[in-house]
Amino acid sequence: MSELFTVNDLHVTYRRPGEKPLEAVKGVSFVLNECETLGIVGESGSGKSTIAKALMLLQPSSGGEILFGGKNVAKFTSAERSAYRRDVQMVFQDAVGSLNPRMTIRQALVEAMRQSVAEKARTPEELLDIVGLSSAVLDQYPRELSGGQCQRASFARALAVYPKVLVADEPVSALDVSVQARILNLLRDLRRNLNLAVILIAHDLAVVRNVCDRVCVMHKGLFADVGPAEEVFAHPKSDYTRSLLTAVPDVARELARRTKPAQ
């Protein structure tokens, strides 16, 4: 598999006038390969969402480099940045809030489709079918849908431009466990059926256990454990990862059971 992202010694520091600089990411490195799902897991404030913002060019890095397809994203031309924003799409935690409340689902999808440069664009109906939503929701507004439906619609919108990578930032944390399992299974199906690479950000190890190929456990801006998912779960190297594993509640164990691939 070829590498899509190569992140080397990434540092991200927040600087606000009158406040002491806050180094949220203190030097992390990782690789994302084609058709791979990488989990970045950690408690709130560990820096994992800051990595997502840096990858999406929403937050400048203060050190290190982000390579996409072997090219440094900080040196992209305007045209390369536009192409990059199509290639790398993000799905947010607040699915309802990330959708325009004044747009129907159809309007949101059509607006996204305008950014596509593919020879044959998917129709709104096709996009909803990919994520397991009925076309009956096309003329509904986000407020008329459940949280799980809104999250599926967010995935459909991201897929409108034929991305190579989906960055999913806590996409299931606001959903109940049964809906979480369905969304995670959808994410695994999208990776397999569309040859996508996925970065799944979560605060719960159970969320990523049966979905991700590799896992990075983040603690205070650094990676405490990195490796194949089964290896990290079976043989954690850090005390922090071991403490997370022992703290997995019954509801999280049930989520892991529901997302376990069929044998």
Coordinates of N, CA and C in Angstrom, one line a residue, residues 175-181 184 203-204 206-207 247-259:
L175 N -24.1 9.9 20.1 CA -25.1 9.0 19.7 C -25.2 7.9 20.8
D176 N -26.4 7.2 20.9 CA -26.5 6.1 21.8 C -25.8 4.9 21.2
V177 N -25.6 3.9 22.1 CA -24.7 2.8 21.7 C -25.1 2.0 20.5
S178 N -26.4 1.8 20.3 CA -26.9 1.0 19.2 C -26.7 1.8 17.9
V179 N -26.9 3.1 17.9 CA -26.7 4.0 16.7 C -25.2 4.1 16.5
Q180 N -24.4 4.2 17.5 CA -22.9 4.2 17.4 C -22.4 3.0 16.6
A181 N -22.9 1.9 17.0 CA -22.5 0.6 16.3 C -22.8 0.7 14.8
L184 N -20.4 3.1 13.0 CA -19.1 2.5 12.9 C -19.0 1.4 11.9
H203 N -12.6 9.2 21.9 CA -12.0 9.2 23.2 C -12.1 7.8 23.9
D204 N -12.8 6.9 23.2 CA -13.1 5.6 23.8 C -12.4 4.5 23.0
A206 N -12.9 1.4 22.9 CA -13.9 0.4 22.4 C -14.4 0.8 21.1
V207 N -14.5 2.1 20.8 CA -15.0 2.6 19.5 C -14.1 2.2 18.4
A247 N -10.5 0.7 32.3 CA -11.7 1.6 32.6 C -12.8 1.5 31.6
V248 N -12.7 0.6 30.6 CA -13.7 0.4 29.6 C -15.0 -0.1 30.2
P249 N -16.1 0.7 30.2 CA -17.3 0.3 30.9 C -18.1 -0.7 30.1
D250 N -19.1 -1.3 30.7 CA -19.9 -2.4 30.1 C -20.5 -1.9 28.8
V251 N -21.0 -0.6 28.7 CA -21.7 -0.1 27.5 C -20.7 -0.1 26.4
A252 N -19.4 0.3 26.7 CA -18.4 0.3 25.6 C -18.1 -1.1 25.1
R253 N -18.1 -2.1 26.1 CA -17.8 -3.5 25.7 C -18.9 -3.9 24.7
E254 N -20.2 -3.5 25.0 CA -21.3 -3.9 24.2 C -21.1 -3.3 22.8
L255 N -20.6 -2.0 22.7 CA -20.4 -1.4 21.4 C -19.3 -2.2 20.7
A256 N -18.2 -2.6 21.3 CA -17.2 -3.4 20.7 C -17.8 -4.7 20.1
R257 N -18.7 -5.3 20.9 CA -19.3 -6.5 20.4 C -20.1 -6.3 19.2
R258 N -20.9 -5.2 19.1 CA -21.8 -4.9 18.0 C -21.0 -4.5 16.8
T259 N -19.8 -4.0 16.9 CA -19.0 -3.6 15.7 C -18.0 -4.7 15.3

